[in-house]
């Protein structure tokens, strides 16, 4: 028996419909505050129809378009849930309308401000820095001599990058521990 389009779906139904493992849906709940399934006794999750539509859009942007989680989070911040729901449904007219409304609401660029190119954080596989054998500025390339002891300290930006990576790894460990 098929459910009505307005019926709530269990995590297993959503996972099967979208060809995603259940643990991915649980992980996305931690990364996207907009996904808020109802939780019932025994921890069962029930997704509202709009949650399922949003997850479709997130899945499309991550898997089909190659966006990173940070890139999709930025899209959600800038364009709202309806944008990703429209993307997930393939409703290009709604996507265009939302994009045009966003552009109309934006502050016009002054002569001094130049439009930026595509955001490097948005797509997977785009290196952000020139590749080398150095790790966070520590180490040496073939052209350089030994690194003096006073220059081997991490900059504030590199320390923040390491801290972010550490938090991501700890979150992954927490999720793995929950599954065990």
Coordinates of C-alpha atoms in Angstrom, one line a residue:
X1 CA 0.0 0.0 0.0
X2 CA 1.4 3.4 -1.1
X3 CA 1.4 6.3 1.3
X4 CA -0.1 9.6 0.4
X5 CA 2.3 12.4 -0.6
X6 CA 1.6 14.2 2.6
X7 CA 2.4 11.2 4.9
X8 CA 5.4 11.2 7.1
X9 CA 8.2 8.7 6.2
X10 CA 10.4 6.6 8.3
X11 CA 14.2 6.9 8.0
X12 CA 14.3 3.5 6.2
X13 CA 11.7 4.7 3.6
X14 CA 13.6 7.9 2.9
X15 CA 16.9 6.0 2.7
X16 CA 15.4 3.5 0.3
X17 CA 13.7 6.2 -1.9
X18 CA 16.8 8.3 -2.1
X19 CA 19.3 5.4 -2.4
X20 CA 21.2 6.6 0.7
X21 CA 22.3 4.6 3.8
X22 CA 20.5 5.5 7.0
X23 CA 23.7 6.6 8.7
X24 CA 24.2 9.3 6.0
X25 CA 20.7 10.7 6.8
X26 CA 21.6 10.8 10.5
X27 CA 24.9 12.5 9.8
X28 CA 23.2 15.1 7.6
X29 CA 20.9 15.9 10.5
X30 CA 24.0 17.0 12.4
X31 CA 25.3 19.1 9.6
X32 CA 22.1 20.7 8.3
X33 CA 19.9 22.2 11.0
X34 CA 17.1 22.5 8.5
X35 CA 16.5 18.8 8.6
X36 CA 14.3 18.2 11.6
X37 CA 12.6 14.8 11.7
X38 CA 10.1 14.1 14.4
X39 CA 11.4 11.5 16.9
X40 CA 9.0 9.1 18.5
X41 CA 9.4 6.4 21.1
X42 CA 12.4 4.2 20.7
X43 CA 14.2 6.9 18.8
X44 CA 12.3 6.3 15.5
X45 CA 12.6 9.2 13.1
X46 CA 9.7 10.4 11.0
X47 CA 10.5 12.8 8.2
X48 CA 7.9 15.4 7.0
X49 CA 7.4 15.7 3.3
X50 CA 9.3 19.0 3.2
X51 CA 12.2 17.4 5.0
X52 CA 12.3 14.7 2.3
X53 CA 12.2 17.3 -0.4
X54 CA 15.0 19.2 1.2
X55 CA 17.1 16.0 1.6
X56 CA 16.5 15.4 -2.2
X57 CA 18.0 18.8 -2.9
X58 CA 20.9 18.3 -0.6
X59 CA 21.6 14.9 -2.1
X60 CA 21.5 16.4 -5.6
X61 CA 24.0 19.1 -4.8
X62 CA 26.4 16.8 -2.9
X63 CA 26.3 13.8 -5.2
X64 CA 25.3 15.1 -8.6
X65 CA 26.8 18.6 -8.6
X66 CA 29.9 17.9 -6.6
X67 CA 29.3 20.5 -3.8
X68 CA 30.9 20.0 -0.4
X69 CA 28.9 20.1 2.8
X70 CA 30.2 23.6 3.5
X71 CA 29.1 24.6 0.0
X72 CA 25.6 23.3 0.5
X73 CA 25.4 25.0 3.9
X74 CA 26.3 28.3 2.3
X75 CA 23.7 27.8 -0.4
X76 CA 21.1 27.2 2.3
X77 CA 22.2 30.3 4.2
X78 CA 22.1 32.5 1.1
X79 CA 19.1 31.1 -0.7
X80 CA 17.0 29.3 1.9
X81 CA 15.3 25.9 2.0
X82 CA 13.0 26.6 -0.9
X83 CA 15.9 26.9 -3.2
X84 CA 17.2 23.4 -2.5
X85 CA 13.7 22.0 -2.5
X86 CA 13.2 23.4 -6.0
X87 CA 16.6 22.0 -7.0
X88 CA 15.7 18.6 -5.7
X89 CA 12.4 18.6 -7.6
X90 CA 14.0 19.9 -10.8
X91 CA 11.8 23.0 -10.7
X92 CA 14.1 25.3 -12.7
X93 CA 11.5 28.1 -12.8
X94 CA 11.4 28.3 -9.0
X95 CA 15.2 28.2 -8.9
X96 CA 15.4 31.1 -11.3
X97 CA 12.8 33.1 -9.4
X98 CA 14.6 32.6 -6.1
X99 CA 17.9 33.5 -7.6
X100 CA 16.5 36.7 -9.2
X101 CA 14.8 37.7 -6.0
X102 CA 18.1 37.2 -4.2
X103 CA 19.9 39.3 -6.7
X104 CA 17.2 42.1 -6.5
X105 CA 17.6 42.1 -2.7
X106 CA 21.4 42.2 -2.8
X107 CA 23.2 45.5 -2.3
X108 CA 24.4 46.8 -5.7
X109 CA 28.2 46.5 -6.2
X110 CA 30.2 49.7 -6.1
X111 CA 32.9 50.5 -8.5
X112 CA 35.5 49.5 -5.9
X113 CA 34.0 46.2 -5.2
X114 CA 34.6 43.6 -7.9
X115 CA 32.5 40.5 -8.4
X116 CA 34.2 37.4 -7.1
X117 CA 34.7 34.2 -9.1
X118 CA 33.3 30.9 -8.1
X119 CA 33.7 30.0 -4.4
X120 CA 36.5 27.5 -4.1
X121 CA 34.9 25.9 -1.0
X122 CA 31.8 25.0 -3.0
X123 CA 33.2 22.3 -5.2
X124 CA 35.0 19.1 -4.4
X125 CA 38.4 18.5 -6.1
X126 CA 39.4 22.1 -6.4
X127 CA 42.7 22.7 -4.5
X128 CA 42.7 25.8 -2.4
X129 CA 46.4 26.2 -2.2
X130 CA 49.3 25.5 -4.5
X131 CA 50.3 21.9 -4.0
X132 CA 53.7 21.2 -2.5
X133 CA 55.4 18.8 -0.1
X134 CA 54.9 21.3 2.7
X135 CA 52.3 20.7 5.4
X136 CA 50.8 23.9 6.8
X137 CA 54.0 25.8 5.9
X138 CA 56.2 23.3 7.9
X139 CA 58.8 21.4 6.0
X140 CA 60.7 22.2 2.9
X141 CA 60.4 22.0 -0.8
X142 CA 63.2 21.0 -3.1
X143 CA 64.2 24.6 -3.7
X144 CA 64.5 25.6 -0.1
X145 CA 67.1 24.8 2.6
X146 CA 66.3 23.7 6.1
X147 CA 63.5 25.5 8.0
X148 CA 64.8 27.7 10.8
X149 CA 63.4 26.8 14.2
X150 CA 61.6 30.1 14.8
X151 CA 59.6 29.7 11.5
X152 CA 58.2 26.3 12.2
X153 CA 55.3 27.6 14.3
X154 CA 51.8 27.5 13.0
X155 CA 50.1 30.7 11.9
X156 CA 46.7 31.6 13.4
X157 CA 45.0 30.5 10.1
X158 CA 46.7 27.2 10.0
X159 CA 46.0 26.6 13.7
X160 CA 42.3 27.2 12.9
X161 CA 42.4 24.8 10.0
X162 CA 43.9 22.1 12.2
X163 CA 41.3 22.8 14.9
X164 CA 38.5 22.5 12.4
X165 CA 39.9 19.2 11.1
X166 CA 40.2 17.9 14.7
X167 CA 36.6 18.8 15.4
X168 CA 35.4 17.1 12.2
X169 CA 37.4 14.0 13.2
X170 CA 36.0 14.0 16.7
X171 CA 32.4 14.3 15.3
X172 CA 33.1 11.3 13.0
X173 CA 34.4 9.3 15.9
X174 CA 31.3 10.2 17.9
X175 CA 29.1 9.0 15.1
X176 CA 31.0 5.8 14.7
X177 CA 30.8 5.1 18.4
X178 CA 27.0 5.6 18.3
X179 CA 26.8 3.0 15.5
X180 CA 28.8 0.4 17.4

